[in-house]
PDB file of C-alpha atoms in Angstrom:
ATOM      1  CA  TYR L  25      93.924  83.223 116.112  1.00 96.00           C
ATOM      2  CA  ALA L  26      95.687  85.179 118.843  1.00 97.00           C
ATOM      3  CA  THR L  27      98.875  85.758 116.810  1.00 97.00           C
ATOM      4  CA  PHE L  28     100.036  85.499 113.217  1.00 96.00           C
ATOM      5  CA  ASP L  29     102.609  82.886 114.306  1.00 97.00           C
ATOM      6  CA  GLU L  30      99.804  80.678 115.635  1.00 98.00           C
ATOM      7  CA  MET L  31      97.792  81.243 112.458  1.00 98.00           C
ATOM      8  CA  ALA L  32     100.705  80.362 110.159  1.00 98.00           C
ATOM      9  CA  LYS L  33     101.626  77.161 111.971  1.00 97.00           C
ATOM     10  CA  THR L  34      98.039  75.959 112.410  1.00 98.00           C
ATOM     11  CA  GLU L  35      96.903  76.738 108.844  1.00 98.00           C
ATOM     12  CA  ALA L  36      99.977  75.030 107.416  1.00 98.00           C
ATOM     13  CA  GLY L  37      98.965  71.814 109.180  1.00 97.00           C
ATOM     14  CA  ARG L  38      95.306  71.775 108.123  1.00 97.00           C
ATOM     15  CA  GLU L  39      94.044  69.823 105.124  1.00 96.00           C
ATOM     16  CA  ASP L  40      91.748  72.748 104.343  1.00 97.00           C
ATOM     17  CA  GLY L  41      94.380  75.381 105.232  1.00 97.00           C
ATOM     18  CA  ILE L  42      94.549  78.744 103.495  1.00 98.00           C
ATOM     19  CA  ASP L  43      96.105  79.005 100.035  1.00 97.00           C
ATOM     20  CA  PHE L  44      97.669  82.403 100.799  1.00 98.00           C
ATOM     21  CA  VAL L  45      97.615  85.155 103.400  1.00 98.00           C
ATOM     22  CA  THR L  46      97.025  88.887 102.960  1.00 98.00           C
ATOM     23  CA  ILE L  47      99.004  91.173 105.303  1.00 98.00           C
ATOM     24  CA  VAL L  48      97.675  94.722 105.712  1.00 96.00           C
ATOM     25  CA  THR L  49      99.053  95.659 109.121  1.00 96.00           C
ATOM     26  CA  PRO L  50     101.257  98.672 110.060  1.00 95.00           C
ATOM     27  CA  ASN L  51     104.721  98.629 108.486  1.00 96.00           C
ATOM     28  CA  VAL L  52     106.649  97.435 111.537  1.00 97.00           C
ATOM     29  CA  THR L  53     104.836  94.062 111.547  1.00 97.00           C
ATOM     30  CA  HIS L  54     105.221  93.275 107.831  1.00 98.00           C
ATOM     31  CA  TYR L  55     108.579  91.512 108.150  1.00 98.00           C
ATOM     32  CA  PRO L  56     107.796  89.154 111.053  1.00 98.00           C
ATOM     33  CA  ALA L  57     104.343  88.316 109.674  1.00 98.00           C
ATOM     34  CA  CYS L  58     105.620  87.651 106.146  1.00 98.00           C
ATOM     35  CA  LYS L  59     108.480  85.559 107.507  1.00 98.00           C
ATOM     36  CA  ALA L  60     106.154  83.445 109.657  1.00 98.00           C
ATOM     37  CA  PHE L  61     103.889  82.523 106.733  1.00 98.00           C
ATOM     38  CA  LEU L  62     106.741  81.941 104.290  1.00 98.00           C
ATOM     39  CA  GLU L  63     108.448  79.617 106.776  1.00 98.00           C
ATOM     40  CA  ALA L  64     105.136  77.756 107.082  1.00 98.00           C
ATOM     41  CA  GLY L  65     105.036  77.279 103.296  1.00 98.00           C
ATOM     42  CA  ILE L  66     102.154  79.692 102.630  1.00 98.00           C
ATOM     43  CA  HIS L  67     102.024  82.161  99.706  1.00 98.00           C
ATOM     44  CA  VAL L  68     101.965  85.833 100.753  1.00 98.00           C
ATOM     45  CA  ALA L  69     100.301  89.045  99.588  1.00 98.00           C
ATOM     46  CA  CYS L  70     101.584  92.075 101.536  1.00 98.00           C
ATOM     47  CA  ASP L  71     100.950  95.800 101.498  1.00 97.00           C
ATOM     48  CA  LYS L  72     103.794  98.207 100.788  1.00 97.00           C
ATOM     49  CA  PRO L  73     106.339  99.156 101.957  1.00 97.00           C
ATOM     50  CA  LEU L  74     107.449  95.528 102.100  1.00 98.00           C
ATOM     51  CA  CYS L  75     109.370  95.952 105.380  1.00 97.00           C
ATOM     52  CA  LEU L  76     111.704  98.345 107.196  1.00 96.00           C
ATOM     53  CA  THR L  77     115.224  97.498 105.976  1.00 96.00           C
ATOM     54  CA  ALA L  78     116.943  96.198 102.861  1.00 96.00           C
ATOM     55  CA  GLU L  79     118.361  93.366 104.971  1.00 97.00           C
ATOM     56  CA  GLN L  80     114.846  92.252 105.942  1.00 98.00           C
ATOM     57  CA  ALA L  81     113.693  92.564 102.340  1.00 98.00           C
ATOM     58  CA  LYS L  82     116.549  90.410 101.079  1.00 98.00           C
ATOM     59  CA  GLU L  83     115.749  87.751 103.686  1.00 98.00           C
ATOM     60  CA  LEU L  84     112.093  87.624 102.608  1.00 98.00           C
ATOM     61  CA  GLU L  85     113.074  87.522  98.947  1.00 98.00           C
ATOM     62  CA  THR L  86     115.509  84.648  99.567  1.00 98.00           C
ATOM     63  CA  LEU L  87     113.025  82.756 101.741  1.00 98.00           C
ATOM     64  CA  ALA L  88     110.264  82.988  99.117  1.00 98.00           C
ATOM     65  CA  GLU L  89     112.664  81.776  96.428  1.00 97.00           C
ATOM     66  CA  GLU L  90     113.978  78.877  98.511  1.00 98.00           C
ATOM     67  CA  LYS L  91     110.450  77.771  99.423  1.00 97.00           C
ATOM     68  CA  GLY L  92     109.123  78.206  95.893  1.00 97.00           C
ATOM     69  CA  LEU L  93     106.393  80.541  97.141  1.00 98.00           C
ATOM     70  CA  LEU L  94     104.571  83.373  95.395  1.00 98.00           C
ATOM     71  CA  PHE L  95     104.755  86.847  96.908  1.00 98.00           C
ATOM     72  CA  LEU L  96     102.556  89.741  95.788  1.00 98.00           C
ATOM     73  CA  VAL L  97     103.278  93.295  96.968  1.00 98.00           C
ATOM     74  CA  THR L  98     100.118  95.358  96.510  1.00 98.00           C
ATOM     75  CA  TYR L  99     101.261  98.367  94.539  1.00 98.00           C
ATOM     76  CA  THR L 100      97.624  98.720  93.544  1.00 97.00           C
ATOM     77  CA  TYR L 101      97.932 101.230  90.731  1.00 97.00           C
ATOM     78  CA  MET L 102      99.955  98.852  88.593  1.00 97.00           C
ATOM     79  CA  GLY L 103      96.772  96.815  88.206  1.00 97.00           C
ATOM     80  CA  HIS L 104      95.179  99.457  85.962  1.00 97.00           C
ATOM     81  CA  VAL L 105      94.745  98.309  82.371  1.00 97.00           C
ATOM     82  CA  THR L 106      96.329 101.505  81.058  1.00 97.00           C
ATOM     83  CA  ALA L 107      99.350 101.150  83.344  1.00 96.00           C
ATOM     84  CA  LYS L 108      99.924  97.659  81.967  1.00 95.00           C
ATOM     85  CA  HIS L 109      99.673  98.987  78.404  1.00 95.00           C
ATOM     86  CA  ILE L 110     102.218 101.818  78.783  1.00 94.00           C
ATOM     87  CA  ARG L 111     105.170  99.432  78.912  1.00 85.00           C
ATOM     88  CA  ARG L 112     104.742  98.775  75.176  1.00 83.00           C
ATOM     89  CA  TYR L 113     105.746 102.306  74.226  1.00 84.00           C
ATOM     90  CA  ILE L 114     109.081 102.400  76.035  1.00 82.00           C
ATOM     91  CA  ALA L 115     110.956 100.275  73.475  1.00 72.00           C
ATOM     92  CA  GLU L 116     110.152 102.831  70.772  1.00 70.00           C
ATOM     93  CA  GLY L 117     112.656 105.408  72.021  1.00 78.00           C
ATOM     94  CA  LYS L 118     115.175 106.466  74.639  1.00 92.00           C
ATOM     95  CA  ILE L 119     113.905 107.940  77.905  1.00 96.00           C
ATOM     96  CA  ARG L 120     115.503 111.249  78.825  1.00 97.00           C
ATOM     97  CA  THR L 121     113.738 112.220  82.039  1.00 98.00           C
ATOM     98  CA  VAL L 122     110.789 111.238  84.246  1.00 98.00           C
ATOM     99  CA  MET L 123     108.700 113.555  86.409  1.00 98.00           C
ATOM    100  CA  ALA L 124     106.514 111.759  88.944  1.00 98.00           C
ATOM    101  CA  GLU L 125     104.485 112.913  91.919  1.00 98.00           C
ATOM    102  CA  TYR L 126     101.986 111.716  94.484  1.00 98.00           C
ATOM    103  CA  PRO L 127     100.467 114.611  96.463  1.00 98.00           C
ATOM    104  CA  GLN L 128      97.716 114.223  99.070  1.00 98.00           C
ATOM    105  CA  GLY L 129      96.109 116.766 101.375  1.00 97.00           C
ATOM    106  CA  TRP L 130      94.617 114.602 104.140  1.00 96.00           C
ATOM    107  CA  LEU L 131      97.244 115.425 106.815  1.00 96.00           C
ATOM    108  CA  ALA L 132      97.502 119.175 106.207  1.00 97.00           C
ATOM    109  CA  TYR L 133      96.572 120.555 109.614  1.00 96.00           C
ATOM    110  CA  GLU L 134      98.110 120.605 113.068  1.00 95.00           C
ATOM    111  CA  GLY L 135      96.246 118.395 115.520  1.00 93.00           C
ATOM    112  CA  GLU L 136      94.527 116.353 112.807  1.00 90.00           C
ATOM    113  CA  TRP L 137      95.869 112.840 112.285  1.00 92.00           C
ATOM    114  CA  GLY L 138      93.562 111.316 109.705  1.00 91.00           C
ATOM    115  CA  GLY L 139      92.038 108.714 112.016  1.00 91.00           C
ATOM    116  CA  LYS L 140      93.632 105.356 112.817  1.00 90.00           C
ATOM    117  CA  GLN L 141      95.436 105.095 109.463  1.00 88.00           C
ATOM    118  CA  GLY L 142      97.010 108.509 109.802  1.00 91.00           C
ATOM    119  CA  GLU L 143      97.963 107.980 113.425  1.00 93.00           C
ATOM    120  CA  TRP L 144     100.050 104.872 112.834  1.00 93.00           C
ATOM    121  CA  ARG L 145     101.630 106.269 109.662  1.00 94.00           C
ATOM    122  CA  CYS L 146     102.848 109.281 111.659  1.00 94.00           C
ATOM    123  CA  ASP L 147     104.118 107.108 114.543  1.00 94.00           C
ATOM    124  CA  PRO L 148     107.763 106.012 114.094  1.00 94.00           C
ATOM    125  CA  LYS L 149     107.159 103.013 116.370  1.00 94.00           C
ATOM    126  CA  GLN L 150     104.619 101.642 113.880  1.00 94.00           C
ATOM    127  CA  SER L 151     105.709 103.102 110.536  1.00 94.00           C
ATOM    128  CA  GLY L 152     109.424 102.424 110.910  1.00 90.00           C
ATOM    129  CA  GLY L 153     110.809 105.949 110.893  1.00 89.00           C
ATOM    130  CA  VAL L 154     109.377 107.146 107.580  1.00 96.00           C
ATOM    131  CA  ASN L 155     105.916 108.444 106.783  1.00 97.00           C
ATOM    132  CA  CYS L 156     105.203 110.189 103.481  1.00 98.00           C
ATOM    133  CA  LEU L 157     108.030 108.603 101.501  1.00 98.00           C
ATOM    134  CA  GLY L 158     107.182 105.112 102.746  1.00 97.00           C
ATOM    135  CA  ASP L 159     103.467 105.530 102.083  1.00 96.00           C
ATOM    136  CA  LEU L 160     103.524 107.486  98.818  1.00 98.00           C
ATOM    137  CA  GLY L 161     107.129 107.503  97.619  1.00 98.00           C
ATOM    138  CA  THR L 162     107.208 103.727  97.317  1.00 98.00           C
ATOM    139  CA  HIS L 163     104.207 103.937  94.968  1.00 98.00           C
ATOM    140  CA  VAL L 164     106.058 106.514  92.863  1.00 98.00           C
ATOM    141  CA  GLU L 165     109.248 104.431  92.764  1.00 98.00           C
ATOM    142  CA  ASN L 166     107.350 101.298  91.770  1.00 98.00           C
ATOM    143  CA  ALA L 167     105.158 103.032  89.185  1.00 98.00           C
ATOM    144  CA  VAL L 168     108.156 104.539  87.392  1.00 98.00           C
ATOM    145  CA  SER L 169     110.056 101.259  87.573  1.00 97.00           C
ATOM    146  CA  MET L 170     107.187  99.158  86.208  1.00 96.00           C
ATOM    147  CA  LEU L 171     106.061 101.645  83.550  1.00 96.00           C
ATOM    148  CA  THR L 172     109.535 102.372  82.189  1.00 96.00           C
ATOM    149  CA  GLY L 173     111.836  99.519  83.228  1.00 95.00           C
ATOM    150  CA  LEU L 174     114.375 102.075  84.450  1.00 96.00           C
ATOM    151  CA  LYS L 175     116.674 101.078  87.331  1.00 97.00           C
ATOM    152  CA  ILE L 176     117.729 103.708  89.869  1.00 98.00           C
ATOM    153  CA  LYS L 177     121.476 104.290  90.153  1.00 98.00           C
ATOM    154  CA  ARG L 178     121.482 106.981  92.857  1.00 98.00           C
ATOM    155  CA  VAL L 179     119.220 109.467  94.648  1.00 98.00           C
ATOM    156  CA  LEU L 180     119.411 112.857  96.371  1.00 98.00           C
ATOM    157  CA  ALA L 181     116.562 113.420  98.817  1.00 98.00           C
ATOM    158  CA  LYS L 182     115.156 116.334 100.801  1.00 98.00           C
ATOM    159  CA  MET L 183     112.676 115.003 103.363  1.00 98.00           C
ATOM    160  CA  ASP L 184     110.808 117.719 105.259  1.00 98.00           C
ATOM    161  CA  VAL L 185     108.676 117.768 108.409  1.00 98.00           C
ATOM    162  CA  VAL L 186     106.388 120.756 107.869  1.00 98.00           C
ATOM    163  CA  VAL L 187     103.050 120.474 109.692  1.00 97.00           C
ATOM    164  CA  PRO L 188     103.468 121.397 113.396  1.00 97.00           C
ATOM    165  CA  GLY L 189     103.264 118.357 115.678  1.00 95.00           C
ATOM    166  CA  ARG L 190     104.631 115.885 113.149  1.00 96.00           C
ATOM    167  CA  VAL L 191     107.850 113.985 113.789  1.00 96.00           C
ATOM    168  CA  LEU L 192     108.170 112.160 110.444  1.00 97.00           C
ATOM    169  CA  ASP L 193     108.413 113.462 106.886  1.00 98.00           C
ATOM    170  CA  ASP L 194     105.270 114.871 105.298  1.00 98.00           C
ATOM    171  CA  ASN L 195     106.840 116.343 102.141  1.00 98.00           C
ATOM    172  CA  ASP L 196     109.641 114.853 100.040  1.00 98.00           C
ATOM    173  CA  VAL L 197     111.531 115.821  96.907  1.00 98.00           C
ATOM    174  CA  VAL L 198     113.909 113.261  95.403  1.00 98.00           C
ATOM    175  CA  LEU L 199     116.276 113.752  92.478  1.00 98.00           C
ATOM    176  CA  VAL L 200     116.976 110.484  90.687  1.00 98.00           C
ATOM    177  CA  GLU L 201     119.675 109.293  88.305  1.00 98.00           C
ATOM    178  CA  TYR L 202     118.975 106.036  86.485  1.00 98.00           C
ATOM    179  CA  GLU L 203     121.337 103.503  85.012  1.00 97.00           C
ATOM    180  CA  GLY L 204     121.959 104.567  81.423  1.00 94.00           C
ATOM    181  CA  GLY L 205     121.951 108.297  82.181  1.00 96.00           C
ATOM    182  CA  ALA L 206     118.255 109.271  82.322  1.00 97.00           C
ATOM    183  CA  THR L 207     117.173 111.491  85.212  1.00 98.00           C
ATOM    184  CA  GLY L 208     114.041 111.931  87.278  1.00 98.00           C
ATOM    185  CA  CYS L 209     112.370 114.012  89.952  1.00 98.00           C
ATOM    186  CA  TYR L 210     109.852 112.639  92.463  1.00 98.00           C
ATOM    187  CA  TRP L 211     107.600 114.684  94.760  1.00 98.00           C
ATOM    188  CA  THR L 212     105.332 113.360  97.501  1.00 98.00           C
ATOM    189  CA  SER L 213     103.313 115.342 100.018  1.00 98.00           C
ATOM    190  CA  GLN L 214     100.564 114.864 102.589  1.00 98.00           C
ATOM    191  CA  PHE L 215      99.657 118.534 103.042  1.00 98.00           C
ATOM    192  CA  ALA L 216      98.986 119.462  99.400  1.00 98.00           C
ATOM    193  CA  ILE L 217      95.439 120.730  99.948  1.00 98.00           C
ATOM    194  CA  GLY L 218      93.175 119.908  97.009  1.00 97.00           C
ATOM    195  CA  HIS L 219      94.888 116.627  96.143  1.00 98.00           C
ATOM    196  CA  ASP L 220      93.500 113.222  97.101  1.00 97.00           C
ATOM    197  CA  ASN L 221      95.457 110.332  95.551  1.00 97.00           C
ATOM    198  CA  ASP L 222      97.038 112.252  92.704  1.00 97.00           C
ATOM    199  CA  LEU L 223      99.760 109.894  91.469  1.00 98.00           C
ATOM    200  CA  ARG L 224     101.054 111.228  88.148  1.00 98.00           C
ATOM    201  CA  VAL L 225     103.852 109.962  85.920  1.00 98.00           C
ATOM    202  CA  ARG L 226     105.244 111.922  82.953  1.00 98.00           C
ATOM    203  CA  ILE L 227     107.795 110.149  80.786  1.00 97.00           C
ATOM    204  CA  TYR L 228     109.825 112.256  78.321  1.00 97.00           C
ATOM    205  CA  GLY L 229     111.895 110.585  75.596  1.00 95.00           C
ATOM    206  CA  ASP L 230     113.527 111.319  72.276  1.00 92.00           C
ATOM    207  CA  ALA L 231     110.507 109.927  70.397  1.00 90.00           C
ATOM    208  CA  GLY L 232     107.810 111.722  72.405  1.00 93.00           C
ATOM    209  CA  SER L 233     106.130 111.852  75.798  1.00 95.00           C
ATOM    210  CA  ILE L 234     103.732 109.670  77.766  1.00 96.00           C
ATOM    211  CA  LEU L 235     101.423 111.069  80.454  1.00 98.00           C
ATOM    212  CA  TRP L 236      99.529 108.861  82.930  1.00 98.00           C
ATOM    213  CA  PHE L 237      97.426 110.136  85.829  1.00 98.00           C
ATOM    214  CA  GLN L 238      96.066 107.696  88.408  1.00 97.00           C
ATOM    215  CA  GLU L 239      92.915 109.701  89.146  1.00 96.00           C
ATOM    216  CA  ASP L 240      92.058 109.533  85.437  1.00 96.00           C
ATOM    217  CA  PRO L 241      93.212 105.967  84.725  1.00 96.00           C
ATOM    218  CA  GLU L 242      90.958 105.344  81.754  1.00 96.00           C
ATOM    219  CA  LYS L 243      93.383 106.983  79.323  1.00 96.00           C
ATOM    220  CA  ILE L 244      97.017 107.354  78.315  1.00 97.00           C
ATOM    221  CA  THR L 245      98.148 110.546  76.575  1.00 97.00           C
ATOM    222  CA  VAL L 246     100.925 110.114  73.999  1.00 96.00           C
ATOM    223  CA  VAL L 247     102.636 113.153  72.480  1.00 96.00           C
ATOM    224  CA  LYS L 248     104.842 112.444  69.441  1.00 93.00           C
ATOM    225  CA  LYS L 249     107.876 114.507  68.467  1.00 90.00           C
ATOM    226  CA  ASP L 250     105.894 116.203  65.691  1.00 93.00           C
ATOM    227  CA  GLY L 251     103.564 117.598  68.344  1.00 93.00           C
ATOM    228  CA  SER L 252     100.595 115.364  67.549  1.00 96.00           C
ATOM    229  CA  LEU L 253      98.661 114.224  70.610  1.00 96.00           C
ATOM    230  CA  THR L 254      96.826 110.912  70.887  1.00 95.00           C
ATOM    231  CA  GLU L 255      94.689 109.565  73.732  1.00 96.00           C
ATOM    232  CA  HIS L 256      94.417 105.802  74.148  1.00 95.00           C
ATOM    233  CA  HIS L 257      91.321 104.822  76.141  1.00 96.00           C
ATOM    234  CA  ARG L 258      90.689 101.608  78.019  1.00 96.00           C
ATOM    235  CA  GLY L 259      87.998  99.558  76.356  1.00 95.00           C
ATOM    236  CA  TYR L 260      89.147 100.174  72.790  1.00 95.00           C
ATOM    237  CA  GLY L 261      91.244  98.236  70.288  1.00 93.00           C
ATOM    238  CA  SER L 262      94.367 100.375  70.700  1.00 94.00           C
ATOM    239  CA  ILE L 263      95.017  98.703  74.062  1.00 94.00           C
ATOM    240  CA  ALA L 264      97.242  95.621  73.708  1.00 93.00           C
ATOM    241  CA  PRO L 265      95.411  92.309  74.285  1.00 95.00           C
ATOM    242  CA  ASP L 266      97.547  91.222  77.259  1.00 93.00           C
ATOM    243  CA  ALA L 267      96.597  94.464  79.024  1.00 95.00           C
ATOM    244  CA  ALA L 268      93.036  94.668  77.678  1.00 95.00           C
ATOM    245  CA  LYS L 269      92.189  91.229  79.091  1.00 95.00           C
ATOM    246  CA  TYR L 270      92.033  92.810  82.562  1.00 95.00           C
ATOM    247  CA  GLY L 271      89.231  95.178  81.536  1.00 96.00           C
ATOM    248  CA  ARG L 272      85.943  94.453  83.275  1.00 93.00           C
ATOM    249  CA  LEU L 273      83.553  97.125  82.016  1.00 93.00           C
ATOM    250  CA  PRO L 274      82.641  98.654  78.649  1.00 92.00           C
ATOM    251  CA  SER L 275      84.398 101.866  77.640  1.00 92.00           C
ATOM    252  CA  GLY L 276      82.866 104.909  79.297  1.00 91.00           C
ATOM    253  CA  HIS L 277      82.048 102.930  82.456  1.00 92.00           C
ATOM    254  CA  THR L 278      84.937 104.004  84.633  1.00 92.00           C
ATOM    255  CA  GLU L 279      87.171 101.376  86.180  1.00 93.00           C
ATOM    256  CA  GLY L 280      89.174 102.386  89.228  1.00 94.00           C
ATOM    257  CA  TRP L 281      91.026 101.347  92.365  1.00 95.00           C
ATOM    258  CA  PHE L 282      88.911  98.278  93.153  1.00 96.00           C
ATOM    259  CA  GLU L 283      89.387  96.873  89.655  1.00 97.00           C
ATOM    260  CA  ALA L 284      93.124  97.598  89.727  1.00 97.00           C
ATOM    261  CA  MET L 285      93.539  95.747  93.026  1.00 97.00           C
ATOM    262  CA  GLY L 286      91.362  92.938  91.719  1.00 97.00           C
ATOM    263  CA  ASN L 287      93.568  92.612  88.645  1.00 97.00           C
ATOM    264  CA  LEU L 288      96.673  92.112  90.786  1.00 98.00           C
ATOM    265  CA  TYR L 289      94.905  89.398  92.762  1.00 98.00           C
ATOM    266  CA  ARG L 290      93.583  87.831  89.561  1.00 97.00           C
ATOM    267  CA  SER L 291      97.104  87.228  88.299  1.00 98.00           C
ATOM    268  CA  PHE L 292      98.334  86.198  91.754  1.00 98.00           C
ATOM    269  CA  ILE L 293      95.550  83.644  92.250  1.00 98.00           C
ATOM    270  CA  GLU L 294      96.010  82.256  88.736  1.00 98.00           C
ATOM    271  CA  CYS L 295      99.644  81.651  89.670  1.00 98.00           C
ATOM    272  CA  VAL L 296      98.680  80.045  92.997  1.00 98.00           C
ATOM    273  CA  ARG L 297      96.318  77.671  91.188  1.00 98.00           C
ATOM    274  CA  ALA L 298      98.981  76.880  88.596  1.00 98.00           C
ATOM    275  CA  LYS L 299     101.441  76.082  91.411  1.00 97.00           C
ATOM    276  CA  GLN L 300      98.909  73.699  92.911  1.00 96.00           C
ATOM    277  CA  ALA L 301      98.393  72.037  89.524  1.00 97.00           C
ATOM    278  CA  GLY L 302     102.114  71.797  88.791  1.00 96.00           C
ATOM    279  CA  ALA L 303     101.709  74.026  85.727  1.00 98.00           C
ATOM    280  CA  PHE L 304     103.297  77.275  86.967  1.00 97.00           C
ATOM    281  CA  GLN L 305     105.757  79.246  84.829  1.00 97.00           C
ATOM    282  CA  GLU L 306     107.535  82.475  85.799  1.00 96.00           C
ATOM    283  CA  SER L 307     106.140  84.160  82.672  1.00 96.00           C
ATOM    284  CA  MET L 308     102.663  83.943  84.226  1.00 97.00           C
ATOM    285  CA  ILE L 309     103.516  86.542  86.888  1.00 98.00           C
ATOM    286  CA  ASP L 310     101.829  89.879  86.101  1.00 97.00           C
ATOM    287  CA  PHE L 311     101.951  91.554  89.515  1.00 98.00           C
ATOM    288  CA  PRO L 312     104.560  93.354  91.661  1.00 98.00           C
ATOM    289  CA  THR L 313     106.673  90.739  93.431  1.00 98.00           C
ATOM    290  CA  VAL L 314     108.800  90.580  96.568  1.00 98.00           C
ATOM    291  CA  SER L 315     111.750  91.690  94.434  1.00 98.00           C
ATOM    292  CA  ASP L 316     109.842  94.834  93.427  1.00 98.00           C
ATOM    293  CA  GLY L 317     109.021  95.405  97.090  1.00 98.00           C
ATOM    294  CA  ALA L 318     112.696  95.027  97.990  1.00 98.00           C
ATOM    295  CA  GLU L 319     113.603  97.725  95.452  1.00 98.00           C
ATOM    296  CA  GLY L 320     111.159 100.062  97.181  1.00 98.00           C
ATOM    297  CA  VAL L 321     112.798  99.431 100.559  1.00 98.00           C
ATOM    298  CA  LYS L 322     116.269 100.103  99.123  1.00 98.00           C
ATOM    299  CA  PHE L 323     114.935 103.338  97.629  1.00 98.00           C
ATOM    300  CA  VAL L 324     113.577 104.507 100.995  1.00 98.00           C
ATOM    301  CA  GLU L 325     116.801 103.562 102.813  1.00 97.00           C
ATOM    302  CA  ALA L 326     118.914 105.496 100.328  1.00 98.00           C
ATOM    303  CA  CYS L 327     116.648 108.559 100.601  1.00 98.00           C
ATOM    304  CA  LEU L 328     116.802 108.482 104.402  1.00 97.00           C
ATOM    305  CA  LYS L 329     120.605 108.324 104.265  1.00 98.00           C
ATOM    306  CA  SER L 330     120.721 111.177 101.762  1.00 98.00           C
ATOM    307  CA  ALA L 331     118.496 113.377 103.929  1.00 97.00           C
ATOM    308  CA  ARG L 332     120.389 112.581 107.160  1.00 97.00           C
ATOM    309  CA  GLU L 333     123.780 113.351 105.633  1.00 98.00           C
ATOM    310  CA  GLY L 334     122.870 116.759 104.229  1.00 97.00           C
ATOM    311  CA  ASN L 335     121.017 115.946 101.003  1.00 97.00           C
ATOM    312  CA  ILE L 336     123.887 114.176  99.287  1.00 98.00           C
ATOM    313  CA  TRP L 337     123.847 111.713  96.408  1.00 98.00           C
ATOM    314  CA  VAL L 338     123.520 108.113  97.623  1.00 98.00           C
ATOM    315  CA  GLU L 339     124.079 105.055  95.460  1.00 98.00           C
ATOM    316  CA  LEU L 340     121.529 102.240  95.500  1.00 96.00           C
TER     317      LEU L 340
END
């Protein structure tokens, strides 16, 4: 097809048309592409960030709901078995603070743009006016939200452009206040030499602490208030059955990014099939949805406003 509009309209009219579409284009095209397929009645899987503005996000969310369509946003790391298991601990105590970070080092030098992917991410015409926070910060926001259930009340952001030649942020620090009084601090960077895809979430509560590191996703570290430390490893009986069912390999055979992405699509496709069979229930959804994607867009918008106006607190 020459355009996504042509593809959406033509596929919607075919007896053997596609069941869903996957959108992995630069940020600026997410909204029009998603809208075209939703209007054609086709389920959507889209990369993050969902789109450029909260207004666009709300429109996509409303359109998907009105059409009764499924919408996966590929926050890949939430497909890890251990990430799915962590949610069970949160009810055991009250969260006090969250420290989360996602440093990379692939765009650390002047004149180096990381190939095609780096070039469009650093181009405001294609990325939508945000680079590091849109690429990495949305992962941090979603990971904390899905692991803890916390809802952001307000943010204070410092978004820096450090590497010579860049025009968009390549290092961000965001202070967060959640509903209920807990606090957080997020850091993202693209010039942190020595880091690859080092998403880390540390959750500190009155009953203990939980540590989860994306580059070592086979385990969860739990520290209780008496100081005892326990590691829960994927592939063993301590992992809850509804999380363990996504495991593909025996313990000691490392599962990673491919499996995590596959797990999101597994749940998504099960829901698509259930829709087709008239057996779908909302409780079947075990993947980040358009609503989760919309929260990420609101987070980015609030951070941009905070940074523009002198690093002030901005309500979501």
